[in-house]
PDB file of C-alpha atoms in Angstrom:
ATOM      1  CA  UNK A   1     161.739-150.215  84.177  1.00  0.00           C
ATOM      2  CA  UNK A   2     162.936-148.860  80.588  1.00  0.00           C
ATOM      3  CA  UNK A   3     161.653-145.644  79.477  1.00  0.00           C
ATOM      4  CA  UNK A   4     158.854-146.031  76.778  1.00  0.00           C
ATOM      5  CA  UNK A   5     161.533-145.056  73.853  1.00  0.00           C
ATOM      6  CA  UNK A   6     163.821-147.879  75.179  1.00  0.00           C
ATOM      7  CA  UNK A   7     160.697-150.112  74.420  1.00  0.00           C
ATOM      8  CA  UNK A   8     159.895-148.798  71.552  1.00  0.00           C
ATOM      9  CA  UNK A   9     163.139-149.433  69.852  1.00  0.00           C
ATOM     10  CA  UNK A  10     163.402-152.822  70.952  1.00  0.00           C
ATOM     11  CA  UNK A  11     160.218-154.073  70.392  1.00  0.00           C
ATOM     12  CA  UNK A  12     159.219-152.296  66.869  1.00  0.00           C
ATOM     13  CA  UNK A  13     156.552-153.932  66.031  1.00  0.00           C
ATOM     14  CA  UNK A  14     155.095-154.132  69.277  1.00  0.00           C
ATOM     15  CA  UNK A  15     155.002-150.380  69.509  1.00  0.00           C
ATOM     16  CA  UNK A  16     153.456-149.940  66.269  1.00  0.00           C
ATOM     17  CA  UNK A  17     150.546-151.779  67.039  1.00  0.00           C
ATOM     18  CA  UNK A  18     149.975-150.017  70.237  1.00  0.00           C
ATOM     19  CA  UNK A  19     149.934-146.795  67.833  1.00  0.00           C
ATOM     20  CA  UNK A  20     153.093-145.657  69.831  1.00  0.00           C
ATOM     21  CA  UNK A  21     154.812-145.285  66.545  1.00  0.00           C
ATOM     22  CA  UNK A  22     154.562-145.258  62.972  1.00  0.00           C
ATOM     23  CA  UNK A  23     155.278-148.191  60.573  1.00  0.00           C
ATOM     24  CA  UNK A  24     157.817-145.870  58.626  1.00  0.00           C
ATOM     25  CA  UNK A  25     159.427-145.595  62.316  1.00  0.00           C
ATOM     26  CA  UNK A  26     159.545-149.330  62.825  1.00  0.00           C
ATOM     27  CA  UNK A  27     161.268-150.132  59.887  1.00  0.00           C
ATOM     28  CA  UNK A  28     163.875-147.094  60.287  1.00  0.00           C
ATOM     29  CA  UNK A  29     164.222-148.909  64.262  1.00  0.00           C
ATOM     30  CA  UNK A  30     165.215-152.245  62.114  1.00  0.00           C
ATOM     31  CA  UNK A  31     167.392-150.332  60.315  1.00  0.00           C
ATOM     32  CA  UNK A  32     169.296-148.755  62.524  1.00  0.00           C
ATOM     33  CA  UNK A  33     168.408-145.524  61.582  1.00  0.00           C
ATOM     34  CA  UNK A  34     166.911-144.658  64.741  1.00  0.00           C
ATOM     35  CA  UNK A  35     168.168-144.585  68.294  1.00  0.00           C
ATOM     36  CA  UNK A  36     167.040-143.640  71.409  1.00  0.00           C
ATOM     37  CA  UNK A  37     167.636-139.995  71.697  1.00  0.00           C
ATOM     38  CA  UNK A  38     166.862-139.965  67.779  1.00  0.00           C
ATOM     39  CA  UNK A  39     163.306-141.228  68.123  1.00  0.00           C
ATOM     40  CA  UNK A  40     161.493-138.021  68.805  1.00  0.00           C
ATOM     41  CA  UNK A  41     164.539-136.071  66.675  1.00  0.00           C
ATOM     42  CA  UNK A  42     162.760-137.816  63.931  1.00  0.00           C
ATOM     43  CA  UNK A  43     159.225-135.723  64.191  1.00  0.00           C
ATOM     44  CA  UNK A  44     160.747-132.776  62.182  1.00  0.00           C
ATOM     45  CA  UNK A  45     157.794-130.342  62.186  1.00  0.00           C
ATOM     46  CA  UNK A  46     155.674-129.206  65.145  1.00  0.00           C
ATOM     47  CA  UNK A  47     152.489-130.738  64.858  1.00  0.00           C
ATOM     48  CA  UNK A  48     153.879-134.030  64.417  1.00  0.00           C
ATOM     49  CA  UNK A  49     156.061-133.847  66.928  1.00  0.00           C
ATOM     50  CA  UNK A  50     152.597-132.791  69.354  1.00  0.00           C
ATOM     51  CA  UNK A  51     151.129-136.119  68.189  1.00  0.00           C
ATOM     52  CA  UNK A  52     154.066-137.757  69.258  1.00  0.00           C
ATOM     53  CA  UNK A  53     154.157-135.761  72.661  1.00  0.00           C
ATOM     54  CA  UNK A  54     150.549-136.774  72.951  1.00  0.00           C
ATOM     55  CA  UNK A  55     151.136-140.630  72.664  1.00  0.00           C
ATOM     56  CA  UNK A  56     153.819-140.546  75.189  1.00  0.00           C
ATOM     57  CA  UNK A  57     151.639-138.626  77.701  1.00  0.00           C
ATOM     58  CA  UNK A  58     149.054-141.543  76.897  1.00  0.00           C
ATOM     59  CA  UNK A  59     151.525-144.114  77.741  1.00  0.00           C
ATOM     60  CA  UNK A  60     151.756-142.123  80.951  1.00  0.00           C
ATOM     61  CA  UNK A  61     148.700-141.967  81.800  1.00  0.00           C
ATOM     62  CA  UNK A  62     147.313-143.771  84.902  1.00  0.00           C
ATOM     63  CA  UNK A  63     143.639-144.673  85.764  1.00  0.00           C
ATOM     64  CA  UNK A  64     142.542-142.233  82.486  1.00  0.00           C
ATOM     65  CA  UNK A  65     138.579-142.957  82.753  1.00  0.00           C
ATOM     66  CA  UNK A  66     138.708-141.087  86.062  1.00  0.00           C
ATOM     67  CA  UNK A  67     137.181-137.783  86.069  1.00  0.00           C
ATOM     68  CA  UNK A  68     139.620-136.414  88.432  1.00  0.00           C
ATOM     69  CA  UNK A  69     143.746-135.581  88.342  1.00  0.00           C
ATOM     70  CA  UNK A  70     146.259-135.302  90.985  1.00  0.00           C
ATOM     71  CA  UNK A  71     149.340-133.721  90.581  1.00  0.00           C
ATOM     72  CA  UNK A  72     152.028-132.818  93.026  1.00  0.00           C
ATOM     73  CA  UNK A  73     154.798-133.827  94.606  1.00  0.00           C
ATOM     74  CA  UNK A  74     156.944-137.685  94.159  1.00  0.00           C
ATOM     75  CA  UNK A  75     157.841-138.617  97.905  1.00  0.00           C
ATOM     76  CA  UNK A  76     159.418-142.172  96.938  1.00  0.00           C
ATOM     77  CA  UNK A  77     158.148-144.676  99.230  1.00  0.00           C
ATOM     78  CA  UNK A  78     155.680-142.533 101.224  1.00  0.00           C
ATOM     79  CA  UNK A  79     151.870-142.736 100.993  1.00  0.00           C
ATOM     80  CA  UNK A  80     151.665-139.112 100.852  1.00  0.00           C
ATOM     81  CA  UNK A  81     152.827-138.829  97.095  1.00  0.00           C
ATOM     82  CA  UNK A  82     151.076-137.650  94.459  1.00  0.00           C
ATOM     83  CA  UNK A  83     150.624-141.287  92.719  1.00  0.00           C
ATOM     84  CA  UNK A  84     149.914-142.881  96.282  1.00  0.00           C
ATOM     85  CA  UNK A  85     147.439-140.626  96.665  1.00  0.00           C
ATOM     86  CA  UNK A  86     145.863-140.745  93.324  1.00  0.00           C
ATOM     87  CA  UNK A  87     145.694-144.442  93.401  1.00  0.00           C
ATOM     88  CA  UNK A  88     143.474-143.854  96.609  1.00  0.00           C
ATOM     89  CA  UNK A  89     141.231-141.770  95.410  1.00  0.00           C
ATOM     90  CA  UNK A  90     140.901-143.669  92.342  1.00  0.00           C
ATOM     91  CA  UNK A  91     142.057-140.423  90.211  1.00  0.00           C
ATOM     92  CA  UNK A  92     144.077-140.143  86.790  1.00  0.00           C
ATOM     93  CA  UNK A  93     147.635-139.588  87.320  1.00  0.00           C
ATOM     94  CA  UNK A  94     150.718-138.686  85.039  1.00  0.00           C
ATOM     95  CA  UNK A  95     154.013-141.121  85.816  1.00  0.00           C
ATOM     96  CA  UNK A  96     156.709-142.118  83.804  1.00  0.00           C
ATOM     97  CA  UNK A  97     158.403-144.956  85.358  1.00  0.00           C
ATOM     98  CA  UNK A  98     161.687-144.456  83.989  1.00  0.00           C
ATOM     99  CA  UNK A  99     161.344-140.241  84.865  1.00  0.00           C
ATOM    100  CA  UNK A 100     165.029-139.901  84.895  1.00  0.00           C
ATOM    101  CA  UNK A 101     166.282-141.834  82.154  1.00  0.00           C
ATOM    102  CA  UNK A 102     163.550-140.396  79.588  1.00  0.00           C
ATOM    103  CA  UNK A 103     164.803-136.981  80.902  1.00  0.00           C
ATOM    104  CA  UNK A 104     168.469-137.559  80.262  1.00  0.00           C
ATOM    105  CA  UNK A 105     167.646-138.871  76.957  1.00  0.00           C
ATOM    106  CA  UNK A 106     164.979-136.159  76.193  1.00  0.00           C
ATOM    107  CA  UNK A 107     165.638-133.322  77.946  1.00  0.00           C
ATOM    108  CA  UNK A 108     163.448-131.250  80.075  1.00  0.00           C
ATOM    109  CA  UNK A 109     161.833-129.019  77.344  1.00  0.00           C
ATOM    110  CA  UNK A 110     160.710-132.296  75.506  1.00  0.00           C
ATOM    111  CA  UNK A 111     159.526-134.082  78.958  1.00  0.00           C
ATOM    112  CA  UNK A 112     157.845-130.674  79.431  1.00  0.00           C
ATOM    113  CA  UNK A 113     155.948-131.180  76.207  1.00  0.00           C
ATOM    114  CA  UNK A 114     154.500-134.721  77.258  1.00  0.00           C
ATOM    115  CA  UNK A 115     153.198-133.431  80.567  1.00  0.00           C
ATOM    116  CA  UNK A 116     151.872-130.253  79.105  1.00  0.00           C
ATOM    117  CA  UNK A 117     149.648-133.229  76.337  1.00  0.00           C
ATOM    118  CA  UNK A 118     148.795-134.963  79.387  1.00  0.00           C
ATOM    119  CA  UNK A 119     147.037-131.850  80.926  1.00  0.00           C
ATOM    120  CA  UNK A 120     145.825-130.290  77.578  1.00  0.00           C
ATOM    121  CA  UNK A 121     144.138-133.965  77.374  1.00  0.00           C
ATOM    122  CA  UNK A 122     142.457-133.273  80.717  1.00  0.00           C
ATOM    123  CA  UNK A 123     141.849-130.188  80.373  1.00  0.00           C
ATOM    124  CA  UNK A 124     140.006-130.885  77.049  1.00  0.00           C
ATOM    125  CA  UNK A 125     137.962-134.073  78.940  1.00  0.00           C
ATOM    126  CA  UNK A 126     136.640-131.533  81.751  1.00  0.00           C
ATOM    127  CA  UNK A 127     138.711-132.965  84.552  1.00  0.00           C
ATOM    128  CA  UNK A 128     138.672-131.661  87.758  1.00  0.00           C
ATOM    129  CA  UNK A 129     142.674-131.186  89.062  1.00  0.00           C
ATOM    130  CA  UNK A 130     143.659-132.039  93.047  1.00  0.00           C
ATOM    131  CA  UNK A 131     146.822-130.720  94.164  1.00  0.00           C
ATOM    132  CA  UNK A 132     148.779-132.211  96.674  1.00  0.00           C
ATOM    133  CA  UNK A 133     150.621-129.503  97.917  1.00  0.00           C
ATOM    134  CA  UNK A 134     150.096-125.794  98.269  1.00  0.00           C
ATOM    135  CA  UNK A 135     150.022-123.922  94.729  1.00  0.00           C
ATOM    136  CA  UNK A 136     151.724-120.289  96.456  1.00  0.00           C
ATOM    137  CA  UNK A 137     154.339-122.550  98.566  1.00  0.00           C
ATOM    138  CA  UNK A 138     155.293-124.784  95.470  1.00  0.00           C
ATOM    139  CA  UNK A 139     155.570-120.890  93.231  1.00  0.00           C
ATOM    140  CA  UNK A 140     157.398-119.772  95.983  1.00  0.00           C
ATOM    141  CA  UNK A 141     159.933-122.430  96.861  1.00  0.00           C
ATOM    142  CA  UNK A 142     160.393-124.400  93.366  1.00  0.00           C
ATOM    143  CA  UNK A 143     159.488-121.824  90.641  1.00  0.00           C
ATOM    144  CA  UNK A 144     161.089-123.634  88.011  1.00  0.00           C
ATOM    145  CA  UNK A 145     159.860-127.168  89.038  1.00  0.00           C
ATOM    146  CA  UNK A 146     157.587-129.543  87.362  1.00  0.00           C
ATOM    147  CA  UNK A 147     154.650-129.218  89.509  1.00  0.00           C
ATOM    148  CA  UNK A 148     155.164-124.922  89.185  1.00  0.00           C
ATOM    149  CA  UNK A 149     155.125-125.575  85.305  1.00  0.00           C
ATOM    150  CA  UNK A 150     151.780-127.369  85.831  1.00  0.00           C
ATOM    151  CA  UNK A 151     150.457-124.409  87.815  1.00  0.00           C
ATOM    152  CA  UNK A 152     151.676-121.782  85.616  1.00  0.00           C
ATOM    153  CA  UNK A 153     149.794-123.923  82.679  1.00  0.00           C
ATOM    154  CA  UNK A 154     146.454-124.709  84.402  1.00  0.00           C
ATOM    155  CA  UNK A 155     146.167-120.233  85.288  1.00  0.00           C
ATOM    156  CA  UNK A 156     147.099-119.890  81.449  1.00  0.00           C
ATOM    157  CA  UNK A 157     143.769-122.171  80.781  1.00  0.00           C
ATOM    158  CA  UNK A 158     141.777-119.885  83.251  1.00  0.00           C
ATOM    159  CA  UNK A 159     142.192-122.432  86.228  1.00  0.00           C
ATOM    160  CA  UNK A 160     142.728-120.620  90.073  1.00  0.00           C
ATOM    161  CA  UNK A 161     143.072-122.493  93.092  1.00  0.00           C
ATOM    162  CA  UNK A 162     141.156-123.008  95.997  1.00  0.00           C
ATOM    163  CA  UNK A 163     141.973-125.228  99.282  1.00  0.00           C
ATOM    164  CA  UNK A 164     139.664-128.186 100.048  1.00  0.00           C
ATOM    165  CA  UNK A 165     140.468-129.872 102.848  1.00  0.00           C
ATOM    166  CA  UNK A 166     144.195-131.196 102.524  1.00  0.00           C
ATOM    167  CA  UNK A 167     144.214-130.668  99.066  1.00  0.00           C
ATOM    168  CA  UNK A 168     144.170-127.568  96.232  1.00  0.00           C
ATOM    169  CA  UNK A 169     141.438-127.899  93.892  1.00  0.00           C
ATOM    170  CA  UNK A 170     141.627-126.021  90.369  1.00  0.00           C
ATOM    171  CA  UNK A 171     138.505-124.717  89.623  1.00  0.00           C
ATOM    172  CA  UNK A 172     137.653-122.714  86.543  1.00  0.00           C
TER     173      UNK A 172
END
């Protein structure tokens, strides 16, 4: 599946009616003037660039009228990943189809940046977060990983852990 930038530039005015982008963007897609790894190189101050961020996260946004999020760990194929298991419960979940692609294009700082809009978004809604896997094993054994990023964010919002059956809940 293309990434949602790879969308956006080749279907302009598709995007900008989905809000995705602005009509200034559009035209500068048209153009020429923008490419792929340009499109969020465009956003030249920060809060713009957050309301960019925040659409992307939107776009990657599963099942969003849910009250609850899982996070955790991508086992492709198995039932026991975090999306498999969201979709069971019924919960909101953050995936980006084309994860590796939109990270080679943006980075992992800017990828970083539409996750973090997809929890500030949750946070801000009152949603109760699931975790997959054990918060301690995940801080121990992939401190620098996505779902450790996550963690660290959701204690810097006043969220601790707690085990629920086979799951962590984050509880404020």
């Amino acid at each position: 599946a293309p990434s949602l930038l790879q969308w956006a530039l080749a279907n302009p005015v598709a995007a900008t009616n989905a809000g995705i982008i602005s009509a200034e963007t559009a035209a500068a897609i048209v153009s020429g003037a923008v490419t792929p790894s340009g499109l969020l190189q465009q956003v030249s101050n920060p809060k713009a660039a957050q309301a960019v961020y925040s659409k992307l996260a939107a776009a990657a946004t599963q099942n969003p009228q849910s009250s609850e999020v899982v996070l955790g760990k991508y086992i492709p194929g198995s039932v026991n990943s975090y999306e498999k298991i969201a979709q069971a419960r019924g919960a909101t979940y953050y995936e980006v189809a084309a994860w590796d692609g939109m990270t080679k294009e943006l980075g992992d700082r800017k990828m970083w940046e539409i996750n973090k809009a997809f929890l500030n978004k949750a946070i801000a809604e009152g949603k109760v977060f699931v975790f997959t896997n054990n918060p301690e094993a995940v801080m121990k054994i992939a401190p620098k990983s996505s779902a450790a990023q996550e963690i660290e964010h959701l204690r810097s919002n006043g969220y601790n852990f707690m085990k629920e059956g086979n799951f962590y809940r984050a509880t404020k």
